[in-house]
Tab-separated table of C-alpha atoms in Angstrom:
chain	number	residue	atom	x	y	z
C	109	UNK	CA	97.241	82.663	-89.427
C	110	UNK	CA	100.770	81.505	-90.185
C	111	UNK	CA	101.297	79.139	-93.030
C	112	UNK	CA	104.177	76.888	-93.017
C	113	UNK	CA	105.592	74.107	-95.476
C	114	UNK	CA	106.068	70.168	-95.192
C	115	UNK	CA	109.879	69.051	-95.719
C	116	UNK	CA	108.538	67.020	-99.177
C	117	UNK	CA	110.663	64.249	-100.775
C	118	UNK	CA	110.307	62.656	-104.034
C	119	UNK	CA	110.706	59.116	-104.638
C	120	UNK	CA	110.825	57.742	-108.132
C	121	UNK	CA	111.012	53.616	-107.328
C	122	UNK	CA	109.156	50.573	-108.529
C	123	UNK	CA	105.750	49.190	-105.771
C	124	UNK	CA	106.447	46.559	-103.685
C	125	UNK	CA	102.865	44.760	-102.942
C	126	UNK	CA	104.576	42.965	-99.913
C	127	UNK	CA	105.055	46.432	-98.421
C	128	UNK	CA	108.557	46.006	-97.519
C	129	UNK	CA	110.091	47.776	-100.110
C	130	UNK	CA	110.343	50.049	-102.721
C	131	UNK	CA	107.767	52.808	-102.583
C	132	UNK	CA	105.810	51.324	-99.447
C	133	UNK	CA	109.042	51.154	-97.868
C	134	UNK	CA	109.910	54.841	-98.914
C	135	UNK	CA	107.257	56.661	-98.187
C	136	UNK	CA	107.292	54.681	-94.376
C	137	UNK	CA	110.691	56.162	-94.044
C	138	UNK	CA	109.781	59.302	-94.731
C	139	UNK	CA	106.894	59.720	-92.883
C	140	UNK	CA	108.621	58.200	-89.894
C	141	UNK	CA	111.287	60.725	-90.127
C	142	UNK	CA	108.918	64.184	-90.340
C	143	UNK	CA	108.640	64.270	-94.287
C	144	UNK	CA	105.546	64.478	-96.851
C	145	UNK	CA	106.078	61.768	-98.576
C	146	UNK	CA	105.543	61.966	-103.067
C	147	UNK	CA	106.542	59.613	-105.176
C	148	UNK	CA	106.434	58.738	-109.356
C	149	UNK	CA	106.019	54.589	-109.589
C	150	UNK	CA	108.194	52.870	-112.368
C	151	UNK	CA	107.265	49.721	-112.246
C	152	UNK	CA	104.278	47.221	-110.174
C	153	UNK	CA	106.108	44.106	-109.210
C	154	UNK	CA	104.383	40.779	-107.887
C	155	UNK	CA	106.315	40.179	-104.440
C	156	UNK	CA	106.077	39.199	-100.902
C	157	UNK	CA	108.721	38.588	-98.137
C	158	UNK	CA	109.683	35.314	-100.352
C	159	UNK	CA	110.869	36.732	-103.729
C	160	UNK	CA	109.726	38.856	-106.339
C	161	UNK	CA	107.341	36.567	-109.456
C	162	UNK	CA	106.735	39.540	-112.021
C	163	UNK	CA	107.533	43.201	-112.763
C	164	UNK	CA	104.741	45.589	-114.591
C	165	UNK	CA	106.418	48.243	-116.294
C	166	UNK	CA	104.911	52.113	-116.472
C	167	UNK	CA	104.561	53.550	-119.382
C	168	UNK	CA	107.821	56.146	-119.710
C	169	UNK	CA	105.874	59.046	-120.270
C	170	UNK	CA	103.789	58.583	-117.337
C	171	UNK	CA	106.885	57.993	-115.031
C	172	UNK	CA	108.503	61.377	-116.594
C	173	UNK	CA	104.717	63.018	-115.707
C	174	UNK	CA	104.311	62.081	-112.181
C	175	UNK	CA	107.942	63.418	-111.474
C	176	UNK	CA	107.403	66.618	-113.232
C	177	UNK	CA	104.159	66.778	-111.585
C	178	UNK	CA	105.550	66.428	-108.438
C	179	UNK	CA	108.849	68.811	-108.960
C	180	UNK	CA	106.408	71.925	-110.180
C	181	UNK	CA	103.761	71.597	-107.869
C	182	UNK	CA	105.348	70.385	-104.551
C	183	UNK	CA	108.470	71.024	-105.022
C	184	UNK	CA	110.790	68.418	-103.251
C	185	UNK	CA	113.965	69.372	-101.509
C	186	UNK	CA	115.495	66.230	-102.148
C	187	UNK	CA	114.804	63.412	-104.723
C	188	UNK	CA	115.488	58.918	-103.795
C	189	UNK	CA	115.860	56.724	-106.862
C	190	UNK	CA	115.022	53.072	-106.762
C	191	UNK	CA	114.159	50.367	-109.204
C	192	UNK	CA	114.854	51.921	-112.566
C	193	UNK	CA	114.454	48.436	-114.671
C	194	UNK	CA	114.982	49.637	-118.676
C	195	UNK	CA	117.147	51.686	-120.620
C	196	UNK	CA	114.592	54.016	-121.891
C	197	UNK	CA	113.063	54.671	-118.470
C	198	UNK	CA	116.537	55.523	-117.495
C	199	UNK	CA	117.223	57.967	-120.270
C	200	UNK	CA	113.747	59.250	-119.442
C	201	UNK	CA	114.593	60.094	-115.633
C	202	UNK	CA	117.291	61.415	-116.507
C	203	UNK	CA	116.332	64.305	-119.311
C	204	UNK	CA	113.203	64.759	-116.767
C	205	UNK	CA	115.799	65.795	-113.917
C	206	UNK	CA	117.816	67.645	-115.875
C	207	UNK	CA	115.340	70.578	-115.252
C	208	UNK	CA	115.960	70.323	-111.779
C	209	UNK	CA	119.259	69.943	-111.020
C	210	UNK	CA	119.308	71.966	-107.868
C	211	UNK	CA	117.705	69.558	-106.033
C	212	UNK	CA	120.146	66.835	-104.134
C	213	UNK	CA	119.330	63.007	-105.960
C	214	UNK	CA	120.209	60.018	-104.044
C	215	UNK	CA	120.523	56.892	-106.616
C	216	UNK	CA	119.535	53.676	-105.229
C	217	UNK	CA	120.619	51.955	-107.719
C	218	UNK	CA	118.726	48.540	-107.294
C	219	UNK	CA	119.424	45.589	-109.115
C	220	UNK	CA	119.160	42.763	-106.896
C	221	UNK	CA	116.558	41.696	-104.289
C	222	UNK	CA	117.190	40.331	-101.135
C	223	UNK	CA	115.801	37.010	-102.498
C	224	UNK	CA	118.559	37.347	-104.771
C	225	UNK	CA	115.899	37.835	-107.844
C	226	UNK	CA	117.651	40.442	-110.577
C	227	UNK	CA	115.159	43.352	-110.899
C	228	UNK	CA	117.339	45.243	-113.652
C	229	UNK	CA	117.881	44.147	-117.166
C	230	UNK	CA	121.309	44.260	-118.149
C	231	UNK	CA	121.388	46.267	-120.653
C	232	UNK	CA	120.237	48.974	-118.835
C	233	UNK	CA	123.506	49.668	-116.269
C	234	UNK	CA	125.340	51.470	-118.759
C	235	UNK	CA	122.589	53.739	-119.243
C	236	UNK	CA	122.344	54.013	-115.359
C	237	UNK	CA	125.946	54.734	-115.389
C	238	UNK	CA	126.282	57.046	-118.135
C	239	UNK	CA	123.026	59.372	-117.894
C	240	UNK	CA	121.693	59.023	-114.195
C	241	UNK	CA	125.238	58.522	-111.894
C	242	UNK	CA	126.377	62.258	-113.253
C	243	UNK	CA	123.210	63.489	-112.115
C	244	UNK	CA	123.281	61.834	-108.721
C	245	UNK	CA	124.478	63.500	-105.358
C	246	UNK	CA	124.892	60.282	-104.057
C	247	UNK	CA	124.936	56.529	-105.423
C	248	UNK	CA	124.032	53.743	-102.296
C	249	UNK	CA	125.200	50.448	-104.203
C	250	UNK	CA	125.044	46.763	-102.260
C	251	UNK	CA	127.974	44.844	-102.338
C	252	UNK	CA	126.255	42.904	-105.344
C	253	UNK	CA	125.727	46.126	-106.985
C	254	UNK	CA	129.105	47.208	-106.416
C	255	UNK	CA	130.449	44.375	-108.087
C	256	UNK	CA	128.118	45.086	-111.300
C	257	UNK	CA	129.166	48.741	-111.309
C	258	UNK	CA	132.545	48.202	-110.835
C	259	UNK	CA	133.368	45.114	-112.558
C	260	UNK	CA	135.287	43.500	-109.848
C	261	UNK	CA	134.374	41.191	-107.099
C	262	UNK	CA	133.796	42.854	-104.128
C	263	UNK	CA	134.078	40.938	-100.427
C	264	UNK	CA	136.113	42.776	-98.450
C	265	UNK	CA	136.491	46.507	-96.916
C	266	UNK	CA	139.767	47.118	-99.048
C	267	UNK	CA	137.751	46.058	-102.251
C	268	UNK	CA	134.617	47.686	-101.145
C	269	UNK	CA	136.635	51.087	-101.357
C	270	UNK	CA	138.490	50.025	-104.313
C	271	UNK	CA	134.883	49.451	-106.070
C	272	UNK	CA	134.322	52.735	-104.536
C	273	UNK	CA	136.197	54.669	-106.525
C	274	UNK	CA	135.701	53.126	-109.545
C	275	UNK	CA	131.926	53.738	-109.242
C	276	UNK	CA	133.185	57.798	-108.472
C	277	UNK	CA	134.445	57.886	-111.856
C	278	UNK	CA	130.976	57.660	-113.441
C	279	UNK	CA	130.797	61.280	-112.547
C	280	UNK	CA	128.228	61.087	-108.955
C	281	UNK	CA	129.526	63.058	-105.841
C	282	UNK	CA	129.836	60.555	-103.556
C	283	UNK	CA	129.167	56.672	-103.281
C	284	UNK	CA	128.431	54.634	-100.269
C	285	UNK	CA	129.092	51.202	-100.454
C	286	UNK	CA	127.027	48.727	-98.056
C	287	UNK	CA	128.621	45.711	-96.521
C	288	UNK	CA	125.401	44.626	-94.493
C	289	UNK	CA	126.094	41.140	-96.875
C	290	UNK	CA	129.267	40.393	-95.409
C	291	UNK	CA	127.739	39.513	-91.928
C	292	UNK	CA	130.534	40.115	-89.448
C	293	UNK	CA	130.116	40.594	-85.934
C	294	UNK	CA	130.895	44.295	-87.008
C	295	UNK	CA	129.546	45.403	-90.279
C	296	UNK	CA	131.012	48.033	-92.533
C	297	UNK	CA	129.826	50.389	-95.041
C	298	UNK	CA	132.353	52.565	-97.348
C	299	UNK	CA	131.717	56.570	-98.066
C	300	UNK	CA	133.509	58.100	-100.234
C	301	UNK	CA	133.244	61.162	-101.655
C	302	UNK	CA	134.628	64.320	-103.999
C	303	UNK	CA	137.609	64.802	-101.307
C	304	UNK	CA	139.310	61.624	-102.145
C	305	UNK	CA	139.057	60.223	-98.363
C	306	UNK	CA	137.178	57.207	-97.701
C	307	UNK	CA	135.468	56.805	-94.560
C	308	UNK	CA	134.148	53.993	-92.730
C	309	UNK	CA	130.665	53.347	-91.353
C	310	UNK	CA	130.483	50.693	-88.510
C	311	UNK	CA	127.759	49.179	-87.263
C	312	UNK	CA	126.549	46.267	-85.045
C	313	UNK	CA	125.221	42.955	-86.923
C	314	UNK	CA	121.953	41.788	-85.933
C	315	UNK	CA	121.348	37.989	-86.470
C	316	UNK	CA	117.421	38.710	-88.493
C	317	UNK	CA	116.192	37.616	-91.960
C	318	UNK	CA	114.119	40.748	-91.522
C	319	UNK	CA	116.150	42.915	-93.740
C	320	UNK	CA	113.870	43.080	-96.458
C	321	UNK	CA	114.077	46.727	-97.871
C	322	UNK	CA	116.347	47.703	-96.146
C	323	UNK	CA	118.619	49.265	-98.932
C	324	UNK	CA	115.622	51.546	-100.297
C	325	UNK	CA	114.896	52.359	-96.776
C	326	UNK	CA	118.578	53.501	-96.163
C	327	UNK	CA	118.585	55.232	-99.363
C	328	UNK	CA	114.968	57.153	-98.345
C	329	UNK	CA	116.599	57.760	-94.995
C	330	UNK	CA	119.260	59.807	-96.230
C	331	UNK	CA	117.403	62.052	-98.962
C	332	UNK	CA	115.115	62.436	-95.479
C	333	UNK	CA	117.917	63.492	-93.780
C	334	UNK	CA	119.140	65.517	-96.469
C	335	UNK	CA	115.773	67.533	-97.627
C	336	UNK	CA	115.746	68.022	-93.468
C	337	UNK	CA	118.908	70.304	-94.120
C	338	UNK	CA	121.771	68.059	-93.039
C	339	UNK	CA	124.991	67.955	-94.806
C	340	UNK	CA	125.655	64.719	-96.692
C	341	UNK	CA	128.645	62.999	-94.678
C	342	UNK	CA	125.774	63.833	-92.007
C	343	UNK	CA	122.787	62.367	-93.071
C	344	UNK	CA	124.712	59.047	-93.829
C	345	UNK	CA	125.255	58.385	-90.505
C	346	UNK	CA	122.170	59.831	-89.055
C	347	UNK	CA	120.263	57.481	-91.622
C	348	UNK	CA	122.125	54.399	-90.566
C	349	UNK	CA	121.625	55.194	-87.043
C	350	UNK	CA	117.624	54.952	-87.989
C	351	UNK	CA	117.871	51.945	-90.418
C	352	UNK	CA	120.079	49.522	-87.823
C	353	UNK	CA	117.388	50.497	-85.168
C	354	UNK	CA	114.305	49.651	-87.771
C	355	UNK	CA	116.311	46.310	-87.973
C	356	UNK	CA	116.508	45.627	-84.365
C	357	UNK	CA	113.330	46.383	-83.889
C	358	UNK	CA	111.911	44.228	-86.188
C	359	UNK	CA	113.997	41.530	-85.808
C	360	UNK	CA	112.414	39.058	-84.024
C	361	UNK	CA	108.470	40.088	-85.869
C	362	UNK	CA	106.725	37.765	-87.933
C	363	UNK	CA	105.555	38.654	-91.193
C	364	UNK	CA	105.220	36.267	-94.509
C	365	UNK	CA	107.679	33.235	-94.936
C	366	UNK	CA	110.387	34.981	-96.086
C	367	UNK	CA	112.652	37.818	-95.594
C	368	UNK	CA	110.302	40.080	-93.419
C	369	UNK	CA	110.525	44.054	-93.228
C	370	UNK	CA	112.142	46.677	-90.868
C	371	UNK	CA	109.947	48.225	-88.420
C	372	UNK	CA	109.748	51.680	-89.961
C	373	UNK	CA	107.872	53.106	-87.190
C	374	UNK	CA	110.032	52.256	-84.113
C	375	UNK	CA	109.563	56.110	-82.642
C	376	UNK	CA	112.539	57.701	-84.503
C	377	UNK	CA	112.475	60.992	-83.676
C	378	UNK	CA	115.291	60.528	-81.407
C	379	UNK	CA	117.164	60.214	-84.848
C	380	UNK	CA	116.172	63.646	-86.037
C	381	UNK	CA	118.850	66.012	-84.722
C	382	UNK	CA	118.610	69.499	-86.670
């Protein structure tokens, strides 16, 4: 009888009990997009579509065990960061992940909810910057993340690749910059990577408040993508190709009083093109 092997991903992210984010949100993606789903939770938080009320924090050790749990025994072929909310936890991830540097990490690096709540104490984005961004393949920052990273205000496609590569220098491979908060007709996100040449992601707007999660789902998309065997430059665009149609999808679907979630499940293997 011949065995075979799931295309396993590792997600290391805080719980979203609305379901429209963080892990829930990863482990959706990657189902939808052919992969076995693992993950190491850093953090419960109290949430719905409306905003986020409290955040639980895991014990660092236990965080640091469920990834190396995962990374000996499963053996992802490609790793999504989320929520990382302390300094220490941080620090931990990154000395955990240091034994496994082969494996492609793409940083999430989420600070601020669609609510607008801050998720990430500040203290802690140095750490981010100095221990975690050097081991990251790529780094998906927000336009309000960019401007934290960066230190500049960022509102425009000329700043968003200015903030770019300023966010480069903290020693990742590559950065994508989202400008889904701009809300143009024509919405732009920023690559840029190791070659020095930015390029330029367009995509249709879609007129929804149903965008909640959609940064870790973009993020998930792309390690997806990635563990699948794409290059990087490849599984950008492959992954926003899947998250702008999980938006449309769920655009007009009711769920909570708030900012609902993408429909995760909108029959995506069309997307899949290996």
């Amino acid at each position: 009888m011949k065995k075979y092997q799931y295309v396993t991903v590792l997600t290391i992210a805080g719980s979203d009990s609305g379901g429209g984010a963080g892990i829930q949100a990863d482990l959706k993606t990657f189902a939808s997009l052919g992969c076995f789903g693992t993950s190491a939770i850093t953090a419960i938080t109290v949430q719905n579509t409306v905003g986020v009320k409290d955040i639980h924090s895991i014990p660092v050790n236990i965080v640091a065990g469920q990834i190396r749990a995962v990374m000996d025994d499963l053996k992802p072929s490609a790793i999504k960061i989320g929520m990382v909310h302390s300094a220490e936890l941080a620090s931990a991830i990154a000395n955990t992940l240091k034994d496994y540097r082969d494996v492609p990490v793409i940083l999430d690096p989420v600070m601020v909810a669609t609510s607008g709540d801050r998720l990430i104490q500040k203290e802690t984005v140095e750490v981010l910057k100095k221990e975690l961004f050097p081991l990251a393949t790529l780094v998906t920052p927000n336009l309000d993340e960019a401007e934290i990273l960066s230190g500049m205000e960022v509102r425009s496609p000329e700043t968003m690749e200015e903030a770019a590569h300023l966010i480069l220098q903290t020693g990742c491979n590559a950065v994508l910059v989202k400008g889904g908060h701009l809300k143009r007709d024509t919405l732009q996100d920023i690559y840029l990577d190791r070659m020095g040449t930015a390029t330029t992601i367009s995509s249709a707007y879609i007129d929804t408040n149903n965008t909640h999660g959609t940064g870790c789902t973009l993020s998930s998309a792309i390690a997806s993508f990635v563990a699948r065997g794409l290059p990087l430059a490849e599984a950008v665009l492959e992954a926003g190709k899947y998250v702008h149609q999980a938006i449309a999808e769920g655009s007009d679907v009711k769920t909570g009083e708030g900012n609902g979630p993408l429909n995760h499940f909108f029959d995506p293997q069309s997307q899949i093109k290996i």
